[in-house]
mmCIF file of C-alpha atoms and ligand atoms in Angstrom:
data_model
loop_
_atom_site.group_PDB
_atom_site.id
_atom_site.type_symbol
_atom_site.label_atom_id
_atom_site.label_comp_id
_atom_site.label_asym_id
_atom_site.label_seq_id
_atom_site.Cartn_x
_atom_site.Cartn_y
_atom_site.Cartn_z
ATOM 1 C CA MET D 4 58.631 -84.424 -16.241
ATOM 2 C CA LYS D 5 55.964 -86.661 -14.983
ATOM 3 C CA THR D 6 52.774 -87.587 -16.852
ATOM 4 C CA CYS D 7 49.394 -86.795 -15.353
ATOM 5 C CA LEU D 8 48.540 -88.971 -12.333
ATOM 6 C CA GLU D 9 45.517 -91.466 -12.361
ATOM 7 C CA ARG D 10 45.330 -91.466 -8.746
ATOM 8 C CA ILE D 11 45.501 -88.563 -6.289
ATOM 9 C CA PRO D 12 48.451 -89.195 -3.703
ATOM 10 C CA GLN D 13 47.254 -89.340 -0.075
ATOM 11 C CA ASP D 14 49.050 -86.240 0.794
ATOM 12 C CA VAL D 15 47.195 -83.965 -1.688
ATOM 13 C CA VAL D 16 44.783 -82.552 0.907
ATOM 14 C CA ALA D 17 44.739 -78.826 0.134
ATOM 15 C CA LEU D 18 45.089 -76.575 -2.951
ATOM 16 C CA CYS D 19 48.763 -75.672 -1.994
ATOM 17 C CA ASP D 20 49.569 -79.449 -2.517
ATOM 18 C CA TYR D 21 48.581 -79.171 -6.085
ATOM 19 C CA GLU D 22 50.746 -76.045 -6.439
ATOM 20 C CA ARG D 23 53.665 -77.948 -4.885
ATOM 21 C CA LEU D 24 53.251 -80.863 -7.238
ATOM 22 C CA ALA D 25 52.347 -78.983 -10.474
ATOM 23 C CA PRO D 26 55.915 -78.090 -11.502
ATOM 24 C CA GLU D 27 57.002 -81.644 -11.657
ATOM 25 C CA PHE D 28 54.318 -82.151 -14.447
ATOM 26 C CA LEU D 29 55.181 -79.045 -16.604
ATOM 27 C CA PRO D 30 58.102 -77.796 -18.633
ATOM 28 C CA PRO D 31 59.741 -74.818 -16.780
ATOM 29 C CA ASP D 32 58.550 -72.278 -19.426
ATOM 30 C CA ILE D 33 54.807 -73.425 -19.047
ATOM 31 C CA TRP D 34 55.107 -73.426 -15.319
ATOM 32 C CA ALA D 35 56.444 -69.805 -15.369
ATOM 33 C CA TYR D 36 53.516 -68.718 -17.739
ATOM 34 C CA LEU D 37 50.952 -70.282 -15.462
ATOM 35 C CA ALA D 38 52.346 -69.509 -11.952
ATOM 36 C CA GLY D 39 53.874 -66.054 -12.654
ATOM 37 C CA GLY D 40 52.418 -62.550 -12.481
ATOM 38 C CA ALA D 41 53.534 -59.123 -14.029
ATOM 39 C CA ALA D 42 56.890 -57.529 -13.352
ATOM 40 C CA ASP D 43 57.959 -57.890 -9.678
ATOM 41 C CA GLU D 44 54.828 -59.907 -8.905
ATOM 42 C CA ARG D 45 53.545 -57.638 -6.293
ATOM 43 C CA GLY D 46 49.898 -58.213 -7.343
ATOM 44 C CA LEU D 47 50.281 -61.884 -7.046
ATOM 45 C CA LYS D 48 51.525 -61.407 -3.492
ATOM 46 C CA VAL D 49 48.937 -58.843 -2.368
ATOM 47 C CA ASN D 50 46.044 -60.922 -3.662
ATOM 48 C CA GLN D 51 46.814 -63.680 -1.249
ATOM 49 C CA GLU D 52 47.889 -61.424 1.527
ATOM 50 C CA ALA D 53 44.677 -59.490 1.492
ATOM 51 C CA TYR D 54 42.800 -62.668 2.784
ATOM 52 C CA ARG D 55 45.141 -62.759 5.739
ATOM 53 C CA GLN D 56 44.110 -59.457 7.047
ATOM 54 C CA TRP D 57 40.737 -60.818 7.913
ATOM 55 C CA SER D 58 39.525 -63.306 10.520
ATOM 56 C CA ILE D 59 36.155 -64.945 10.783
ATOM 57 C CA GLN D 60 33.784 -63.885 13.462
ATOM 58 C CA PRO D 61 31.973 -67.050 14.716
ATOM 59 C CA GLN D 62 28.707 -67.530 16.616
ATOM 60 C CA VAL D 63 28.260 -70.774 18.608
ATOM 61 C CA LEU D 64 25.117 -72.971 19.130
ATOM 62 C CA VAL D 65 23.375 -71.577 15.996
ATOM 63 C CA GLU D 66 20.489 -73.601 14.687
ATOM 64 C CA MET D 67 21.943 -75.224 11.436
ATOM 65 C CA HIS D 68 19.104 -77.382 10.476
ATOM 66 C CA GLY D 69 18.763 -77.195 6.680
ATOM 67 C CA ALA D 70 22.161 -75.509 6.304
ATOM 68 C CA SER D 71 23.444 -75.406 2.603
ATOM 69 C CA SER D 72 26.076 -73.702 0.519
ATOM 70 C CA THR D 73 23.679 -73.298 -2.275
ATOM 71 C CA LEU D 74 24.080 -70.083 -4.426
ATOM 72 C CA GLN D 75 21.115 -68.316 -5.851
ATOM 73 C CA LEU D 76 22.273 -66.273 -8.853
ATOM 74 C CA ARG D 77 20.035 -64.398 -11.193
ATOM 75 C CA GLY D 78 17.189 -66.718 -10.849
ATOM 76 C CA GLY D 79 19.339 -69.967 -11.261
ATOM 77 C CA GLN D 80 20.730 -72.111 -8.484
ATOM 78 C CA LEU D 81 24.351 -73.609 -8.236
ATOM 79 C CA PRO D 82 25.454 -76.085 -5.514
ATOM 80 C CA HIS D 83 28.270 -73.641 -4.262
ATOM 81 C CA PRO D 84 29.741 -70.284 -4.919
ATOM 82 C CA PHE D 85 32.977 -71.513 -6.906
ATOM 83 C CA PHE D 86 33.481 -70.682 -10.598
ATOM 84 C CA ILE D 87 36.427 -71.604 -12.689
ATOM 85 C CA ALA D 88 38.071 -68.336 -13.927
ATOM 86 C CA PRO D 89 38.760 -68.027 -17.639
ATOM 87 C CA MET D 90 42.352 -69.135 -18.354
ATOM 88 C CA ALA D 91 44.093 -69.478 -21.755
ATOM 89 C CA ALA D 92 44.822 -72.842 -23.531
ATOM 90 C CA HIS D 93 44.287 -75.544 -21.037
ATOM 91 C CA ARG D 94 45.993 -77.944 -23.543
ATOM 92 C CA LEU D 95 49.247 -76.405 -22.383
ATOM 93 C CA PHE D 96 48.764 -78.102 -19.059
ATOM 94 C CA HIS D 97 47.010 -81.337 -19.988
ATOM 95 C CA ALA D 98 46.456 -83.160 -23.298
ATOM 96 C CA GLU D 99 42.672 -83.125 -22.937
ATOM 97 C CA GLY D 100 42.655 -79.311 -22.105
ATOM 98 C CA GLU D 101 39.345 -77.685 -21.599
ATOM 99 C CA LEU D 102 37.482 -80.976 -21.990
ATOM 100 C CA ALA D 103 39.171 -82.280 -18.878
ATOM 101 C CA THR D 104 38.480 -79.124 -16.936
ATOM 102 C CA ALA D 105 34.968 -79.038 -17.993
ATOM 103 C CA LEU D 106 34.281 -82.680 -16.898
ATOM 104 C CA GLY D 107 36.012 -81.990 -13.532
ATOM 105 C CA ALA D 108 34.065 -78.777 -13.073
ATOM 106 C CA ALA D 109 30.752 -80.480 -14.109
ATOM 107 C CA ALA D 110 31.347 -83.430 -11.580
ATOM 108 C CA MET D 111 31.421 -80.741 -8.816
ATOM 109 C CA GLY D 112 28.564 -78.432 -10.484
ATOM 110 C CA ALA D 113 30.967 -75.602 -11.022
ATOM 111 C CA PRO D 114 30.580 -73.149 -14.041
ATOM 112 C CA LEU D 115 33.526 -72.993 -16.303
ATOM 113 C CA VAL D 116 34.368 -69.749 -17.914
ATOM 114 C CA MET D 117 36.117 -70.581 -21.219
ATOM 115 C CA SER D 118 38.831 -68.130 -22.371
ATOM 116 C CA CYS D 119 38.659 -66.688 -25.818
ATOM 117 C CA ARG D 120 42.227 -67.977 -25.854
ATOM 118 C CA ALA D 121 40.757 -71.564 -25.175
ATOM 119 C CA SER D 122 42.571 -74.434 -27.030
ATOM 120 C CA THR D 123 39.292 -76.344 -27.603
ATOM 121 C CA PRO D 124 36.467 -75.104 -29.774
ATOM 122 C CA ILE D 125 33.267 -74.260 -27.880
ATOM 123 C CA GLU D 126 31.316 -76.683 -30.261
ATOM 124 C CA ALA D 127 33.492 -79.552 -28.888
ATOM 125 C CA MET D 128 32.640 -78.960 -25.297
ATOM 126 C CA PRO D 129 30.130 -81.156 -23.466
ATOM 127 C CA ARG D 130 26.847 -79.397 -23.141
ATOM 128 C CA HIS D 131 24.754 -82.144 -21.484
ATOM 129 C CA LEU D 132 26.348 -81.943 -18.159
ATOM 130 C CA GLY D 133 23.885 -79.615 -16.515
ATOM 131 C CA VAL D 134 26.268 -76.855 -15.535
ATOM 132 C CA PRO D 135 26.569 -73.413 -17.217
ATOM 133 C CA LEU D 136 29.246 -72.800 -19.676
ATOM 134 C CA TRP D 137 30.399 -69.132 -20.011
ATOM 135 C CA PHE D 138 32.796 -67.688 -22.400
ATOM 136 C CA GLN D 139 35.197 -64.731 -21.822
ATOM 137 C CA LEU D 140 36.085 -62.354 -24.557
ATOM 138 C CA TYR D 141 37.942 -59.253 -25.255
ATOM 139 C CA VAL D 142 36.093 -56.671 -27.309
ATOM 140 C CA ARG D 143 37.556 -55.552 -30.617
ATOM 141 C CA LYS D 144 36.601 -52.577 -32.720
ATOM 142 C CA ASP D 145 35.787 -54.881 -35.610
ATOM 143 C CA ARG D 146 32.061 -55.339 -35.216
ATOM 144 C CA GLU D 147 31.803 -57.818 -38.006
ATOM 145 C CA PHE D 148 34.380 -60.125 -36.173
ATOM 146 C CA MET D 149 32.606 -59.478 -32.838
ATOM 147 C CA LEU D 150 29.101 -60.193 -34.134
ATOM 148 C CA GLY D 151 30.445 -63.474 -35.741
ATOM 149 C CA LEU D 152 31.853 -64.632 -32.489
ATOM 150 C CA VAL D 153 28.945 -63.745 -30.506
ATOM 151 C CA ARG D 154 26.529 -65.655 -32.847
ATOM 152 C CA ARG D 155 28.888 -68.661 -32.800
ATOM 153 C CA LEU D 156 28.861 -68.661 -29.031
ATOM 154 C CA GLU D 157 25.208 -68.395 -29.024
ATOM 155 C CA ASP D 158 24.785 -71.237 -31.514
ATOM 156 C CA ALA D 159 27.043 -73.448 -29.424
ATOM 157 C CA GLY D 160 24.744 -73.070 -26.385
ATOM 158 C CA CYS D 161 26.915 -70.790 -24.340
ATOM 159 C CA ASP D 162 25.121 -69.544 -21.196
ATOM 160 C CA GLY D 163 26.775 -66.186 -20.629
ATOM 161 C CA LEU D 164 29.600 -63.876 -21.760
ATOM 162 C CA VAL D 165 32.279 -62.357 -19.518
ATOM 163 C CA VAL D 166 34.079 -59.329 -21.294
ATOM 164 C CA THR D 167 37.447 -58.795 -19.742
ATOM 165 C CA VAL D 168 38.198 -55.108 -19.596
ATOM 166 C CA ASP D 169 41.358 -54.960 -17.672
ATOM 167 C CA ALA D 170 43.946 -56.045 -20.303
ATOM 168 C CA PRO D 171 44.038 -53.787 -23.333
ATOM 169 C CA VAL D 172 47.652 -54.639 -23.518
ATOM 170 C CA SER D 173 49.475 -57.731 -22.163
ATOM 171 C CA GLY D 174 51.280 -57.152 -18.768
ATOM 172 C CA ILE D 175 55.046 -56.964 -18.443
ATOM 173 C CA ARG D 176 55.625 -60.638 -17.489
ATOM 174 C CA ASN D 177 59.298 -60.898 -16.396
ATOM 175 C CA ARG D 178 59.059 -64.491 -15.090
ATOM 176 C CA GLU D 179 57.715 -65.736 -18.501
ATOM 177 C CA GLN D 180 60.293 -63.645 -20.394
ATOM 178 C CA ARG D 181 63.049 -65.097 -18.467
ATOM 179 C CA ALA D 182 61.830 -68.632 -18.897
ATOM 180 C CA GLY D 183 61.445 -67.947 -22.803
ATOM 181 C CA PHE D 184 57.700 -68.877 -22.844
ATOM 182 C CA ARG D 185 55.884 -68.652 -26.174
ATOM 183 C CA PHE D 186 52.664 -70.290 -27.142
ATOM 184 C CA PRO D 187 53.536 -73.309 -29.022
ATOM 185 C CA GLU D 188 52.224 -73.387 -32.543
ATOM 186 C CA GLU D 189 50.374 -76.690 -32.116
ATOM 187 C CA ILE D 190 48.268 -75.231 -29.351
ATOM 188 C CA GLU D 191 45.452 -73.734 -31.483
ATOM 189 C CA ALA D 192 43.207 -70.742 -30.639
ATOM 190 C CA PRO D 193 40.037 -71.784 -32.509
ATOM 191 C CA HIS D 194 38.077 -68.725 -31.572
ATOM 192 C CA LEU D 195 40.619 -66.208 -32.660
ATOM 193 C CA VAL D 196 40.692 -67.181 -36.283
ATOM 194 C CA GLY D 197 39.947 -64.249 -38.451
ATOM 195 C CA GLU D 198 40.480 -61.898 -35.484
ATOM 196 C CA PRO D 199 41.973 -58.629 -36.726
ATOM 197 C CA ALA D 200 45.624 -58.477 -36.185
ATOM 198 C CA TRP D 201 46.870 -55.678 -33.669
ATOM 199 C CA PRO D 202 48.917 -53.101 -35.515
ATOM 200 C CA VAL D 203 52.691 -53.616 -35.151
ATOM 201 C CA VAL D 204 53.916 -50.505 -33.356
ATOM 202 C CA GLU D 205 57.091 -49.476 -31.426
ATOM 203 C CA SER D 206 54.896 -48.008 -28.686
ATOM 204 C CA VAL D 207 51.412 -49.097 -27.396
ATOM 205 C CA LEU D 208 50.656 -45.387 -27.174
ATOM 206 C CA ASP D 209 51.048 -45.222 -30.990
ATOM 207 C CA PRO D 210 47.727 -43.763 -32.413
ATOM 208 C CA ARG D 211 47.113 -46.878 -34.521
ATOM 209 C CA TYR D 212 47.238 -49.090 -31.578
ATOM 210 C CA LEU D 213 45.074 -46.718 -29.409
ATOM 211 C CA ALA D 214 42.564 -46.631 -32.283
ATOM 212 C CA GLU D 215 41.884 -50.393 -31.743
ATOM 213 C CA LEU D 216 41.116 -50.201 -27.978
ATOM 214 C CA PRO D 217 37.510 -50.626 -26.997
ATOM 215 C CA THR D 218 35.614 -48.037 -24.918
ATOM 216 C CA TRP D 219 32.238 -48.210 -23.030
ATOM 217 C CA GLU D 220 30.547 -47.393 -26.309
ATOM 218 C CA ASP D 221 31.861 -50.602 -27.937
ATOM 219 C CA LEU D 222 30.861 -52.680 -24.747
ATOM 220 C CA ILE D 223 27.288 -51.404 -24.737
ATOM 221 C CA TRP D 224 26.964 -52.050 -28.473
ATOM 222 C CA LEU D 225 28.131 -55.629 -27.857
ATOM 223 C CA LYS D 226 25.613 -55.973 -25.085
ATOM 224 C CA ASN D 227 22.834 -54.717 -27.316
ATOM 225 C CA GLN D 228 23.660 -57.412 -29.853
ATOM 226 C CA THR D 229 22.781 -60.572 -27.735
ATOM 227 C CA ARG D 230 20.385 -61.809 -25.320
ATOM 228 C CA LEU D 231 22.993 -63.571 -23.320
ATOM 229 C CA PRO D 232 23.968 -62.073 -20.006
ATOM 230 C CA VAL D 233 26.992 -59.915 -20.264
ATOM 231 C CA TRP D 234 29.392 -59.452 -17.349
ATOM 232 C CA LEU D 235 32.473 -57.262 -16.957
ATOM 233 C CA LYS D 236 35.617 -58.700 -15.526
ATOM 234 C CA GLY D 237 38.381 -56.665 -14.264
ATOM 235 C CA VAL D 238 36.554 -53.810 -12.619
ATOM 236 C CA LEU D 239 38.423 -52.353 -9.562
ATOM 237 C CA SER D 240 36.834 -48.946 -8.995
ATOM 238 C CA VAL D 241 33.410 -47.630 -7.705
ATOM 239 C CA ALA D 242 33.082 -45.491 -10.616
ATOM 240 C CA ASP D 243 33.374 -48.165 -13.135
ATOM 241 C CA ALA D 244 31.044 -50.459 -11.110
ATOM 242 C CA GLN D 245 28.586 -47.510 -11.034
ATOM 243 C CA ARG D 246 28.795 -47.142 -15.003
ATOM 244 C CA ALA D 247 28.352 -50.975 -15.352
ATOM 245 C CA VAL D 248 25.189 -50.852 -13.243
ATOM 246 C CA GLU D 249 23.852 -47.838 -15.151
ATOM 247 C CA ALA D 250 24.608 -49.414 -18.472
ATOM 248 C CA SER D 251 22.629 -52.606 -17.383
ATOM 249 C CA PHE D 252 25.436 -55.078 -17.440
ATOM 250 C CA ASP D 253 24.509 -58.218 -15.776
ATOM 251 C CA GLY D 254 27.270 -58.712 -13.410
ATOM 252 C CA LEU D 255 30.789 -57.761 -12.392
ATOM 253 C CA VAL D 256 33.962 -59.754 -11.606
ATOM 254 C CA VAL D 257 36.117 -57.589 -9.254
ATOM 255 C CA SER D 258 39.589 -58.657 -10.453
ATOM 256 C CA ASN D 259 43.100 -57.583 -11.172
ATOM 257 C CA HIS D 260 43.657 -60.363 -13.623
ATOM 258 C CA GLY D 261 45.439 -62.457 -11.038
ATOM 259 C CA GLY D 262 48.310 -59.932 -10.846
ATOM 260 C CA ARG D 263 49.146 -60.493 -14.429
ATOM 261 C CA THR D 264 48.471 -57.135 -16.014
ATOM 262 C CA LEU D 265 49.533 -54.217 -13.987
ATOM 263 C CA ASP D 266 51.802 -55.274 -11.119
ATOM 264 C CA VAL D 267 50.720 -52.489 -8.686
ATOM 265 C CA LEU D 268 46.941 -52.596 -8.740
ATOM 266 C CA PRO D 269 45.112 -53.078 -5.407
ATOM 267 C CA ALA D 270 44.025 -56.540 -4.272
ATOM 268 C CA PRO D 271 40.504 -57.198 -5.482
ATOM 269 C CA LEU D 272 39.323 -58.067 -2.029
ATOM 270 C CA LYS D 273 40.460 -54.568 -0.824
ATOM 271 C CA VAL D 274 38.056 -52.756 -3.147
ATOM 272 C CA LEU D 275 35.372 -55.354 -2.966
ATOM 273 C CA PRO D 276 33.457 -53.781 -0.069
ATOM 274 C CA GLU D 277 33.245 -50.384 -1.618
ATOM 275 C CA ILE D 278 32.137 -51.791 -4.959
ATOM 276 C CA SER D 279 29.703 -54.179 -3.310
ATOM 277 C CA ARG D 280 28.227 -51.194 -1.426
ATOM 278 C CA GLU D 281 27.889 -49.099 -4.611
ATOM 279 C CA VAL D 282 26.269 -51.964 -6.478
ATOM 280 C CA ALA D 283 23.919 -52.673 -3.472
ATOM 281 C CA GLY D 284 22.589 -55.963 -4.757
ATOM 282 C CA ARG D 285 21.417 -54.511 -8.257
ATOM 283 C CA ILE D 286 23.620 -56.842 -10.119
ATOM 284 C CA PRO D 287 25.828 -59.799 -8.805
ATOM 285 C CA VAL D 288 29.385 -59.311 -7.807
ATOM 286 C CA LEU D 289 32.078 -61.893 -8.053
ATOM 287 C CA VAL D 290 35.698 -61.687 -7.204
ATOM 288 C CA ASP D 291 38.852 -63.461 -8.072
ATOM 289 C CA GLY D 292 42.538 -63.397 -7.254
ATOM 290 C CA GLY D 293 44.284 -65.324 -4.565
ATOM 291 C CA ILE D 294 41.505 -67.625 -3.480
ATOM 292 C CA ARG D 295 43.202 -70.823 -2.213
ATOM 293 C CA ARG D 296 41.007 -71.893 0.748
ATOM 294 C CA GLY D 297 37.354 -72.305 1.363
ATOM 295 C CA THR D 298 37.884 -69.719 4.173
ATOM 296 C CA ASP D 299 39.021 -67.358 1.584
ATOM 297 C CA ALA D 300 35.735 -67.691 -0.136
ATOM 298 C CA PHE D 301 33.965 -67.188 3.171
ATOM 299 C CA ILE D 302 35.829 -63.877 3.696
ATOM 300 C CA ALA D 303 35.101 -62.698 0.146
ATOM 301 C CA LEU D 304 31.332 -63.410 0.689
ATOM 302 C CA ALA D 305 31.521 -61.800 4.062
ATOM 303 C CA LEU D 306 32.933 -58.600 2.312
ATOM 304 C CA GLY D 307 30.294 -58.409 -0.317
ATOM 305 C CA ALA D 308 30.869 -61.051 -3.033
ATOM 306 C CA ASP D 309 28.030 -63.231 -4.241
ATOM 307 C CA ALA D 310 30.486 -65.864 -5.475
ATOM 308 C CA VAL D 311 34.106 -66.165 -6.189
ATOM 309 C CA MET D 312 36.367 -67.282 -9.314
ATOM 310 C CA VAL D 313 39.335 -69.595 -8.842
ATOM 311 C CA GLY D 314 42.038 -69.510 -11.333
ATOM 312 C CA ARG D 315 45.607 -70.891 -11.036
ATOM 313 C CA PRO D 316 44.863 -73.705 -8.602
ATOM 314 C CA MET D 317 42.509 -75.253 -11.049
ATOM 315 C CA LEU D 318 45.171 -75.569 -13.689
ATOM 316 C CA TYR D 319 47.717 -76.972 -11.107
ATOM 317 C CA ALA D 320 45.142 -79.620 -10.369
ATOM 318 C CA LEU D 321 44.565 -80.193 -14.168
ATOM 319 C CA ALA D 322 48.265 -80.634 -14.667
ATOM 320 C CA VAL D 323 48.690 -83.155 -11.804
ATOM 321 C CA ALA D 324 45.614 -85.293 -12.299
ATOM 322 C CA GLY D 325 43.403 -84.074 -15.150
ATOM 323 C CA ALA D 326 39.638 -84.055 -14.765
ATOM 324 C CA VAL D 327 39.807 -85.796 -11.548
ATOM 325 C CA GLY D 328 42.277 -83.307 -10.193
ATOM 326 C CA VAL D 329 40.010 -80.463 -11.034
ATOM 327 C CA ALA D 330 36.955 -82.178 -9.422
ATOM 328 C CA HIS D 331 39.072 -82.962 -6.374
ATOM 329 C CA ALA D 332 40.456 -79.420 -6.001
ATOM 330 C CA LEU D 333 36.818 -78.063 -6.159
ATOM 331 C CA ARG D 334 35.802 -80.681 -3.583
ATOM 332 C CA ILE D 335 38.355 -79.594 -1.245
ATOM 333 C CA LEU D 336 37.327 -75.993 -1.618
ATOM 334 C CA CYS D 337 33.544 -76.885 -1.083
ATOM 335 C CA HIS D 338 34.316 -78.964 1.901
ATOM 336 C CA GLU D 339 36.631 -76.190 3.451
ATOM 337 C CA LEU D 340 33.773 -73.765 2.866
ATOM 338 C CA GLU D 341 31.082 -75.956 4.422
ATOM 339 C CA VAL D 342 33.303 -76.681 7.456
ATOM 340 C CA ALA D 343 33.942 -72.816 7.891
ATOM 341 C CA MET D 344 30.154 -72.224 7.724
ATOM 342 C CA LEU D 345 29.422 -74.731 10.250
ATOM 343 C CA LEU D 346 32.165 -73.616 12.653
ATOM 344 C CA ALA D 347 31.187 -69.999 12.203
ATOM 345 C CA GLY D 348 27.493 -70.657 12.645
ATOM 346 C CA CYS D 349 26.382 -69.513 9.050
ATOM 347 C CA PRO D 350 23.714 -71.757 7.636
ATOM 348 C CA THR D 351 23.410 -70.106 4.293
ATOM 349 C CA LEU D 352 25.698 -68.083 1.908
ATOM 350 C CA PRO D 353 23.786 -64.744 2.530
ATOM 351 C CA SER D 354 24.272 -65.254 6.243
ATOM 352 C CA ILE D 355 27.997 -65.174 5.899
ATOM 353 C CA ARG D 356 27.747 -61.274 4.887
ATOM 354 C CA GLY D 357 29.570 -59.156 7.489
ATOM 355 C CA ARG D 358 30.951 -62.141 9.539
ATOM 356 C CA VAL D 359 34.556 -61.125 9.427
ATOM 357 C CA ARG D 360 36.774 -58.646 11.292
ATOM 358 C CA PRO D 361 40.118 -57.145 10.683
ATOM 359 C CA VAL D 362 43.026 -59.090 12.078
ATOM 360 C CA MET D 363 44.525 -57.050 14.915
ATOM 361 C CA LYS D 364 47.998 -55.778 14.335
ATOM 362 C CA GLY D 365 50.963 -56.645 16.718
HETATM 363 C C1 FMN K 428 47.454 -69.150 -17.046
HETATM 364 C C2 FMN K 428 46.516 -67.920 -16.988
HETATM 365 C C3 FMN K 428 45.920 -67.640 -18.130
HETATM 366 C C4 FMN K 428 44.854 -66.568 -18.025
HETATM 367 N N1 FMN K 428 44.204 -66.187 -19.104
HETATM 368 C C5 FMN K 428 43.095 -65.410 -18.939
HETATM 369 C C6 FMN K 428 42.257 -64.951 -20.064
HETATM 370 O O1 FMN K 428 42.425 -65.613 -21.146
HETATM 371 N N2 FMN K 428 41.297 -64.186 -19.920
HETATM 372 C C7 FMN K 428 41.002 -63.464 -18.645
HETATM 373 O O2 FMN K 428 40.061 -62.812 -18.640
HETATM 374 N N3 FMN K 428 41.774 -63.849 -17.592
HETATM 375 C C8 FMN K 428 42.845 -64.781 -17.730
HETATM 376 N N4 FMN K 428 43.414 -65.052 -16.647
HETATM 377 C C9 FMN K 428 43.160 -64.449 -15.309
HETATM 378 C C10 FMN K 428 42.235 -65.284 -14.564
HETATM 379 O O3 FMN K 428 40.966 -65.218 -15.174
HETATM 380 C C11 FMN K 428 41.981 -64.860 -13.050
HETATM 381 O O4 FMN K 428 41.536 -63.476 -13.220
HETATM 382 C C12 FMN K 428 43.114 -65.067 -12.232
HETATM 383 O O5 FMN K 428 43.810 -66.229 -12.712
HETATM 384 C C13 FMN K 428 42.512 -65.154 -10.768
HETATM 385 O O6 FMN K 428 43.572 -65.217 -9.841
HETATM 386 P P1 FMN K 428 44.122 -66.570 -9.171
HETATM 387 O O7 FMN K 428 44.892 -67.233 -10.283
HETATM 388 O O8 FMN K 428 45.016 -66.136 -8.123
HETATM 389 O O9 FMN K 428 43.001 -67.333 -8.729
HETATM 390 C C14 FMN K 428 44.476 -65.889 -16.766
HETATM 391 C C15 FMN K 428 45.264 -66.481 -15.468
HETATM 392 C C16 FMN K 428 46.150 -67.422 -15.722
HETATM 393 C C17 FMN K 428 46.825 -67.983 -14.416
#
């Protein structure tokens, strides 16, 4: 196993190069946890394949003066539409964990969404770098615990909450099981201290387990406890999107958890157009899962996303080259997106909307 590189090799020019190199830097069980999906990994495959069903519709000789990839989002401005998706325990992949990811993200102006299973306490995260820091959580029935966590996040200067709603139980992760992955004890979870334990049950359909699962009512309660924006992550249906808008949530992430929960969910890109149509600009819509190229982000924006979240590739880059790797991977994505905008004749992110067509079969 190699240790983290100080300099990026010349042949690392695309996110797939980080994916190729990352297994050399990680023990096999941690690699299985990072790269794998649920069961037969159908979700993992369809997420990326969905992007191959679309091509970009260019226009030539467009006036591009003043072109920019700036994102306007809820009154704020970001230099590009890439966010880092919430992912557990970055210390599994690099000794400096979330600190390194945050520095790499900040260098490129990308918001980081910390996972509730982060291995670094939010209080230790740098907050003077001028980029938003969001926090992802799962809602539990225990309101005292939830309130304590929310107040802690507010006090630490967190900019927004992302509630993940698609994982009331962990997916069936055969690749991880075969590799014998377990969270090492030394990788702490400082935001889960005091979290109520899940009941030990034979079946997840045991009433004692089901009684612990959150519902819309719990999410709306949570939303009413804080002034922070609250987004929902893991929405894949028009009905749920409609409900989120009606309940005044602040944004949506269309996601199938990177194919890590239920193996046979639709690719988020497939359902994005209908969800975006339903939401009709009332709240922002992000999408994640399978984004590996700037052109993938272009396609997502063309089909109705306001911005995108990128997951695994950020941790591949973190494992290979720490903060520098994360910044470099984001830079690659931004450059690819900008080149695509120029070649397609789209001077702004909103002008990308609709600029794709289905790939012809045969
Ligand atoms: C190692 C790993 C850990 C993850 N942990 C979380 C988590 O704690 N909370 C969460 O909402 N999503 C989690 N996710 C899902 C990501 O937020 C995101 O939805 C997914 O990775 C996007 O797909 P992509 O990896 O193809 O970009 C995790 C994903 C990975 C790869």
